[in-house]
């Protein structure tokens, strides 16, 4: 019988992905995304953005998005 321990599994497979939601403070679509994640027990972080701030420039200039929400998954 083969048995595996957590040491046999790559580190990225052992940890849960992290999700970041970028959107303005008042964002109906962000709210829908958060309800979905809550109902499915998916952990997330909400980052409120305003036009021109660092996070807004990150999602528009670096990631190329123009509408909210922007949901990003991250593997540790």
PDB file of N, CA and C in Angstrom:
ATOM      1  N   UNK A   1       0.838  -1.178   0.000  1.00  0.00           N
ATOM      2  CA  UNK A   1       0.000   0.000   0.000  1.00  0.00           C
ATOM      3  C   UNK A   1       0.885   1.246   0.000  1.00  0.00           C
ATOM      4  N   UNK A   2       0.579   2.186  -0.895  1.00  0.00           N
ATOM      5  CA  UNK A   2       1.309   3.447  -0.944  1.00  0.00           C
ATOM      6  C   UNK A   2       0.652   4.461  -0.027  1.00  0.00           C
ATOM      7  N   UNK A   3       1.453   5.129   0.741  1.00  0.00           N
ATOM      8  CA  UNK A   3       0.934   6.214   1.568  1.00  0.00           C
ATOM      9  C   UNK A   3       1.750   7.460   1.274  1.00  0.00           C
ATOM     10  N   UNK A   4       1.080   8.573   1.255  1.00  0.00           N
ATOM     11  CA  UNK A   4       1.747   9.842   0.994  1.00  0.00           C
ATOM     12  C   UNK A   4       1.552  10.758   2.189  1.00  0.00           C
ATOM     13  N   UNK A   5       2.539  11.545   2.443  1.00  0.00           N
ATOM     14  CA  UNK A   5       2.431  12.551   3.497  1.00  0.00           C
ATOM     15  C   UNK A   5       2.406  13.922   2.837  1.00  0.00           C
ATOM     16  N   UNK A   6       2.160  14.937   3.641  1.00  0.00           N
ATOM     17  CA  UNK A   6       2.127  16.283   3.070  1.00  0.00           C
ATOM     18  C   UNK A   6       3.480  16.684   2.500  1.00  0.00           C
ATOM     19  N   UNK A   7       4.544  16.057   2.959  1.00  0.00           N
ATOM     20  CA  UNK A   7       5.866  16.356   2.393  1.00  0.00           C
ATOM     21  C   UNK A   7       5.978  15.875   0.955  1.00  0.00           C
ATOM     22  N   UNK A   8       5.141  14.908   0.564  1.00  0.00           N
ATOM     23  CA  UNK A   8       5.177  14.382  -0.799  1.00  0.00           C
ATOM     24  C   UNK A   8       4.380  15.242  -1.777  1.00  0.00           C
ATOM     25  N   UNK A   9       3.616  16.186  -1.265  1.00  0.00           N
ATOM     26  CA  UNK A   9       2.762  17.029  -2.100  1.00  0.00           C
ATOM     27  C   UNK A   9       3.445  18.383  -2.268  1.00  0.00           C
ATOM     28  N   UNK A  10       3.492  18.899  -3.491  1.00  0.00           N
ATOM     29  CA  UNK A  10       4.101  20.225  -3.671  1.00  0.00           C
ATOM     30  C   UNK A  10       3.444  21.266  -2.771  1.00  0.00           C
ATOM     31  N   UNK A  11       4.225  22.225  -2.317  1.00  0.00           N
ATOM     32  CA  UNK A  11       3.736  23.253  -1.394  1.00  0.00           C
ATOM     33  C   UNK A  11       2.516  23.978  -1.940  1.00  0.00           C
ATOM     34  N   UNK A  12       2.494  24.268  -3.245  1.00  0.00           N
ATOM     35  CA  UNK A  12       1.357  24.996  -3.812  1.00  0.00           C
ATOM     36  C   UNK A  12       0.081  24.176  -3.787  1.00  0.00           C
ATOM     37  N   UNK A  13       0.184  22.871  -3.804  1.00  0.00           N
ATOM     38  CA  UNK A  13      -1.008  22.029  -3.760  1.00  0.00           C
ATOM     39  C   UNK A  13      -1.527  21.870  -2.341  1.00  0.00           C
ATOM     40  N   UNK A  14      -0.674  22.107  -1.341  1.00  0.00           N
ATOM     41  CA  UNK A  14      -1.080  21.951   0.056  1.00  0.00           C
ATOM     42  C   UNK A  14      -1.810  23.170   0.590  1.00  0.00           C
ATOM     43  N   UNK A  15      -1.647  24.302  -0.040  1.00  0.00           N
ATOM     44  CA  UNK A  15      -2.229  25.527   0.497  1.00  0.00           C
ATOM     45  C   UNK A  15      -3.375  26.010  -0.384  1.00  0.00           C
ATOM     46  N   UNK A  16      -4.315  26.673   0.267  1.00  0.00           N
ATOM     47  CA  UNK A  16      -5.472  27.187  -0.467  1.00  0.00           C
ATOM     48  C   UNK A  16      -5.084  28.437  -1.237  1.00  0.00           C
ATOM     49  N   UNK A  17      -5.645  28.609  -2.426  1.00  0.00           N
ATOM     50  CA  UNK A  17      -5.374  29.850  -3.148  1.00  0.00           C
ATOM     51  C   UNK A  17      -6.001  31.029  -2.414  1.00  0.00           C
ATOM     52  N   UNK A  18      -5.420  32.186  -2.596  1.00  0.00           N
ATOM     53  CA  UNK A  18      -5.974  33.410  -2.016  1.00  0.00           C
ATOM     54  C   UNK A  18      -6.618  34.209  -3.133  1.00  0.00           C
ATOM     55  N   UNK A  19      -7.756  34.806  -2.848  1.00  0.00           N
ATOM     56  CA  UNK A  19      -8.468  35.598  -3.845  1.00  0.00           C
ATOM     57  C   UNK A  19      -8.549  37.036  -3.359  1.00  0.00           C
ATOM     58  N   UNK A  20      -8.261  37.949  -4.262  1.00  0.00           N
ATOM     59  CA  UNK A  20      -8.381  39.375  -3.973  1.00  0.00           C
ATOM     60  C   UNK A  20      -9.412  39.959  -4.922  1.00  0.00           C
ATOM     61  N   UNK A  21     -10.380  40.688  -4.356  1.00  0.00           N
ATOM     62  CA  UNK A  21     -11.399  41.382  -5.142  1.00  0.00           C
ATOM     63  C   UNK A  21     -11.053  42.866  -5.120  1.00  0.00           C
ATOM     64  N   UNK A  22     -10.831  43.429  -6.300  1.00  0.00           N
ATOM     65  CA  UNK A  22     -10.574  44.858  -6.427  1.00  0.00           C
ATOM     66  C   UNK A  22     -11.834  45.518  -6.962  1.00  0.00           C
ATOM     67  N   UNK A  23     -12.290  46.582  -6.302  1.00  0.00           N
ATOM     68  CA  UNK A  23     -13.457  47.301  -6.783  1.00  0.00           C
ATOM     69  C   UNK A  23     -13.713  48.535  -5.948  1.00  0.00           C
ATOM     70  N   UNK A  24     -14.562  49.446  -6.450  1.00  0.00           N
ATOM     71  CA  UNK A  24     -14.884  50.641  -5.672  1.00  0.00           C
ATOM     72  C   UNK A  24     -15.701  50.283  -4.436  1.00  0.00           C
ATOM     73  N   UNK A  25     -15.775  51.218  -3.498  1.00  0.00           N
ATOM     74  CA  UNK A  25     -16.503  50.972  -2.247  1.00  0.00           C
ATOM     75  C   UNK A  25     -17.940  50.538  -2.525  1.00  0.00           C
ATOM     76  N   UNK A  26     -18.639  51.257  -3.387  1.00  0.00           N
ATOM     77  CA  UNK A  26     -20.009  50.903  -3.765  1.00  0.00           C
ATOM     78  C   UNK A  26     -19.949  50.164  -5.094  1.00  0.00           C
ATOM     79  N   UNK A  27     -20.101  48.844  -5.062  1.00  0.00           N
ATOM     80  CA  UNK A  27     -19.938  48.032  -6.271  1.00  0.00           C
ATOM     81  C   UNK A  27     -20.884  46.833  -6.202  1.00  0.00           C
ATOM     82  N   UNK A  28     -22.045  46.902  -6.874  1.00  0.00           N
ATOM     83  CA  UNK A  28     -22.991  45.786  -6.832  1.00  0.00           C
ATOM     84  C   UNK A  28     -22.381  44.470  -7.320  1.00  0.00           C
ATOM     85  N   UNK A  29     -21.560  44.523  -8.359  1.00  0.00           N
ATOM     86  CA  UNK A  29     -20.956  43.294  -8.868  1.00  0.00           C
ATOM     87  C   UNK A  29     -19.952  42.708  -7.883  1.00  0.00           C
ATOM     88  N   UNK A  30     -19.248  43.585  -7.162  1.00  0.00           N
ATOM     89  CA  UNK A  30     -18.333  43.105  -6.124  1.00  0.00           C
ATOM     90  C   UNK A  30     -19.136  42.402  -5.027  1.00  0.00           C
ATOM     91  N   UNK A  31     -20.273  42.995  -4.679  1.00  0.00           N
ATOM     92  CA  UNK A  31     -21.138  42.389  -3.668  1.00  0.00           C
ATOM     93  C   UNK A  31     -21.609  41.010  -4.076  1.00  0.00           C
ATOM     94  N   UNK A  32     -21.966  40.851  -5.347  1.00  0.00           N
ATOM     95  CA  UNK A  32     -22.392  39.535  -5.835  1.00  0.00           C
ATOM     96  C   UNK A  32     -21.249  38.534  -5.757  1.00  0.00           C
ATOM     97  N   UNK A  33     -20.047  38.972  -6.098  1.00  0.00           N
ATOM     98  CA  UNK A  33     -18.886  38.081  -6.016  1.00  0.00           C
ATOM     99  C   UNK A  33     -18.640  37.664  -4.568  1.00  0.00           C
ATOM    100  N   UNK A  34     -18.736  38.614  -3.634  1.00  0.00           N
ATOM    101  CA  UNK A  34     -18.506  38.293  -2.223  1.00  0.00           C
ATOM    102  C   UNK A  34     -19.564  37.340  -1.687  1.00  0.00           C
ATOM    103  N   UNK A  35     -20.824  37.516  -2.100  1.00  0.00           N
ATOM    104  CA  UNK A  35     -21.884  36.586  -1.694  1.00  0.00           C
ATOM    105  C   UNK A  35     -21.560  35.183  -2.201  1.00  0.00           C
ATOM    106  N   UNK A  36     -21.132  35.074  -3.459  1.00  0.00           N
ATOM    107  CA  UNK A  36     -20.771  33.774  -4.021  1.00  0.00           C
ATOM    108  C   UNK A  36     -19.644  33.136  -3.215  1.00  0.00           C
ATOM    109  N   UNK A  37     -18.581  33.901  -2.945  1.00  0.00           N
ATOM    110  CA  UNK A  37     -17.452  33.348  -2.201  1.00  0.00           C
ATOM    111  C   UNK A  37     -17.877  32.957  -0.787  1.00  0.00           C
ATOM    112  N   UNK A  38     -18.688  33.788  -0.128  1.00  0.00           N
ATOM    113  CA  UNK A  38     -19.167  33.463   1.220  1.00  0.00           C
ATOM    114  C   UNK A  38     -19.990  32.178   1.223  1.00  0.00           C
ATOM    115  N   UNK A  39     -20.918  32.045   0.286  1.00  0.00           N
ATOM    116  CA  UNK A  39     -21.778  30.853   0.224  1.00  0.00           C
ATOM    117  C   UNK A  39     -20.979  29.583  -0.033  1.00  0.00           C
ATOM    118  N   UNK A  40     -19.850  29.725  -0.705  1.00  0.00           N
ATOM    119  CA  UNK A  40     -19.033  28.565  -1.047  1.00  0.00           C
ATOM    120  C   UNK A  40     -17.795  28.435  -0.163  1.00  0.00           C
ATOM    121  N   UNK A  41     -17.796  29.170   0.951  1.00  0.00           N
ATOM    122  CA  UNK A  41     -16.702  29.120   1.931  1.00  0.00           C
ATOM    123  C   UNK A  41     -15.337  29.328   1.289  1.00  0.00           C
ATOM    124  N   UNK A  42     -15.264  30.318   0.418  1.00  0.00           N
ATOM    125  CA  UNK A  42     -14.014  30.652  -0.254  1.00  0.00           C
ATOM    126  C   UNK A  42     -13.487  31.949   0.364  1.00  0.00           C
ATOM    127  N   UNK A  43     -12.278  31.892   0.884  1.00  0.00           N
ATOM    128  CA  UNK A  43     -11.684  33.066   1.525  1.00  0.00           C
ATOM    129  C   UNK A  43     -11.276  34.093   0.473  1.00  0.00           C
ATOM    130  N   UNK A  44     -11.470  35.361   0.809  1.00  0.00           N
ATOM    131  CA  UNK A  44     -11.098  36.435  -0.111  1.00  0.00           C
ATOM    132  C   UNK A  44     -10.767  37.691   0.682  1.00  0.00           C
ATOM    133  N   UNK A  45     -10.138  38.622   0.012  1.00  0.00           N
ATOM    134  CA  UNK A  45      -9.862  39.943   0.559  1.00  0.00           C
ATOM    135  C   UNK A  45     -10.436  40.961  -0.407  1.00  0.00           C
ATOM    136  N   UNK A  46     -11.157  41.953   0.100  1.00  0.00           N
ATOM    137  CA  UNK A  46     -11.722  43.021  -0.737  1.00  0.00           C
ATOM    138  C   UNK A  46     -10.843  44.249  -0.587  1.00  0.00           C
ATOM    139  N   UNK A  47     -10.379  44.772  -1.713  1.00  0.00           N
ATOM    140  CA  UNK A  47      -9.599  46.003  -1.722  1.00  0.00           C
ATOM    141  C   UNK A  47     -10.411  47.069  -2.445  1.00  0.00           C
ATOM    142  N   UNK A  48     -10.763  48.130  -1.699  1.00  0.00           N
ATOM    143  CA  UNK A  48     -11.519  49.237  -2.287  1.00  0.00           C
ATOM    144  C   UNK A  48     -10.556  50.121  -3.072  1.00  0.00           C
ATOM    145  N   UNK A  49     -10.956  50.434  -4.288  1.00  0.00           N
ATOM    146  CA  UNK A  49     -10.115  51.266  -5.143  1.00  0.00           C
ATOM    147  C   UNK A  49     -10.831  52.564  -5.477  1.00  0.00           C
ATOM    148  N   UNK A  50     -10.044  53.577  -5.758  1.00  0.00           N
ATOM    149  CA  UNK A  50     -10.547  54.861  -6.244  1.00  0.00           C
ATOM    150  C   UNK A  50      -9.729  55.232  -7.464  1.00  0.00           C
ATOM    151  N   UNK A  51     -10.349  55.922  -8.395  1.00  0.00           N
ATOM    152  CA  UNK A  51      -9.661  56.311  -9.628  1.00  0.00           C
ATOM    153  C   UNK A  51      -8.333  56.995  -9.311  1.00  0.00           C
ATOM    154  N   UNK A  52      -7.278  56.491  -9.927  1.00  0.00           N
ATOM    155  CA  UNK A  52      -5.962  57.094  -9.781  1.00  0.00           C
ATOM    156  C   UNK A  52      -5.109  56.576  -8.643  1.00  0.00           C
ATOM    157  N   UNK A  53      -5.693  55.816  -7.688  1.00  0.00           N
ATOM    158  CA  UNK A  53      -4.856  55.322  -6.597  1.00  0.00           C
ATOM    159  C   UNK A  53      -3.968  54.166  -7.073  1.00  0.00           C
ATOM    160  N   UNK A  54      -3.054  53.743  -6.225  1.00  0.00           N
ATOM    161  CA  UNK A  54      -2.078  52.720  -6.601  1.00  0.00           C
ATOM    162  C   UNK A  54      -2.744  51.431  -7.055  1.00  0.00           C
ATOM    163  N   UNK A  55      -3.761  50.961  -6.325  1.00  0.00           N
ATOM    164  CA  UNK A  55      -4.438  49.715  -6.694  1.00  0.00           C
ATOM    165  C   UNK A  55      -5.198  49.868  -8.010  1.00  0.00           C
ATOM    166  N   UNK A  56      -5.797  51.036  -8.233  1.00  0.00           N
ATOM    167  CA  UNK A  56      -6.510  51.284  -9.489  1.00  0.00           C
ATOM    168  C   UNK A  56      -5.537  51.252 -10.662  1.00  0.00           C
ATOM    169  N   UNK A  57      -4.389  51.896 -10.506  1.00  0.00           N
ATOM    170  CA  UNK A  57      -3.379  51.865 -11.576  1.00  0.00           C
ATOM    171  C   UNK A  57      -2.885  50.440 -11.814  1.00  0.00           C
ATOM    172  N   UNK A  58      -2.737  49.658 -10.744  1.00  0.00           N
ATOM    173  CA  UNK A  58      -2.289  48.266 -10.881  1.00  0.00           C
ATOM    174  C   UNK A  58      -3.262  47.461 -11.744  1.00  0.00           C
ATOM    175  N   UNK A  59      -4.569  47.546 -11.448  1.00  0.00           N
ATOM    176  CA  UNK A  59      -5.511  46.711 -12.208  1.00  0.00           C
ATOM    177  C   UNK A  59      -5.769  47.236 -13.612  1.00  0.00           C
ATOM    178  N   UNK A  60      -5.638  48.546 -13.823  1.00  0.00           N
ATOM    179  CA  UNK A  60      -5.876  49.075 -15.172  1.00  0.00           C
ATOM    180  C   UNK A  60      -4.626  49.039 -16.038  1.00  0.00           C
ATOM    181  N   UNK A  61      -3.493  49.463 -15.494  1.00  0.00           N
ATOM    182  CA  UNK A  61      -2.276  49.550 -16.297  1.00  0.00           C
ATOM    183  C   UNK A  61      -1.524  48.225 -16.385  1.00  0.00           C
ATOM    184  N   UNK A  62      -1.357  47.540 -15.254  1.00  0.00           N
ATOM    185  CA  UNK A  62      -0.577  46.301 -15.257  1.00  0.00           C
ATOM    186  C   UNK A  62      -1.397  45.091 -15.686  1.00  0.00           C
ATOM    187  N   UNK A  63      -2.655  45.015 -15.209  1.00  0.00           N
ATOM    188  CA  UNK A  63      -3.482  43.848 -15.534  1.00  0.00           C
ATOM    189  C   UNK A  63      -4.369  44.078 -16.745  1.00  0.00           C
ATOM    190  N   UNK A  64      -4.644  45.338 -17.094  1.00  0.00           N
ATOM    191  CA  UNK A  64      -5.421  45.651 -18.285  1.00  0.00           C
ATOM    192  C   UNK A  64      -6.933  45.599 -18.128  1.00  0.00           C
ATOM    193  N   UNK A  65      -7.445  45.649 -16.899  1.00  0.00           N
ATOM    194  CA  UNK A  65      -8.890  45.619 -16.677  1.00  0.00           C
ATOM    195  C   UNK A  65      -9.458  47.029 -16.646  1.00  0.00           C
ATOM    196  N   UNK A  66     -10.736  47.158 -17.078  1.00  0.00           N
ATOM    197  CA  UNK A  66     -11.380  48.469 -17.088  1.00  0.00           C
ATOM    198  C   UNK A  66     -12.690  48.483 -16.311  1.00  0.00           C
ATOM    199  N   UNK A  67     -13.159  47.331 -15.839  1.00  0.00           N
ATOM    200  CA  UNK A  67     -14.436  47.259 -15.127  1.00  0.00           C
ATOM    201  C   UNK A  67     -14.267  46.442 -13.852  1.00  0.00           C
ATOM    202  N   UNK A  68     -15.096  46.759 -12.855  1.00  0.00           N
ATOM    203  CA  UNK A  68     -15.046  46.053 -11.576  1.00  0.00           C
ATOM    204  C   UNK A  68     -16.173  45.035 -11.506  1.00  0.00           C
ATOM    205  N   UNK A  69     -16.010  43.976 -10.767  1.00  0.00           N
ATOM    206  CA  UNK A  69     -14.843  43.683  -9.947  1.00  0.00           C
ATOM    207  C   UNK A  69     -13.751  42.978 -10.744  1.00  0.00           C
ATOM    208  N   UNK A  70     -12.559  43.076 -10.219  1.00  0.00           N
ATOM    209  CA  UNK A  70     -11.442  42.284 -10.727  1.00  0.00           C
ATOM    210  C   UNK A  70     -11.127  41.283  -9.630  1.00  0.00           C
ATOM    211  N   UNK A  71     -11.274  40.014  -9.932  1.00  0.00           N
ATOM    212  CA  UNK A  71     -11.010  38.947  -8.974  1.00  0.00           C
ATOM    213  C   UNK A  71      -9.713  38.261  -9.375  1.00  0.00           C
ATOM    214  N   UNK A  72      -8.736  38.300  -8.481  1.00  0.00           N
ATOM    215  CA  UNK A  72      -7.434  37.710  -8.768  1.00  0.00           C
ATOM    216  C   UNK A  72      -7.177  36.568  -7.808  1.00  0.00           C
ATOM    217  N   UNK A  73      -6.807  35.431  -8.352  1.00  0.00           N
ATOM    218  CA  UNK A  73      -6.401  34.299  -7.533  1.00  0.00           C
ATOM    219  C   UNK A  73      -4.891  34.276  -7.421  1.00  0.00           C
ATOM    220  N   UNK A  74      -4.402  33.922  -6.245  1.00  0.00           N
ATOM    221  CA  UNK A  74      -2.960  33.891  -5.998  1.00  0.00           C
ATOM    222  C   UNK A  74      -2.610  32.565  -5.347  1.00  0.00           C
ATOM    223  N   UNK A  75      -1.632  31.891  -5.869  1.00  0.00           N
ATOM    224  CA  UNK A  75      -1.108  30.698  -5.214  1.00  0.00           C
ATOM    225  C   UNK A  75       0.078  31.131  -4.374  1.00  0.00           C
ATOM    226  N   UNK A  76       0.092  30.741  -3.110  1.00  0.00           N
ATOM    227  CA  UNK A  76       1.239  31.105  -2.257  1.00  0.00           C
ATOM    228  C   UNK A  76       2.507  30.436  -2.736  1.00  0.00           C
TER     229      UNK A  76
END
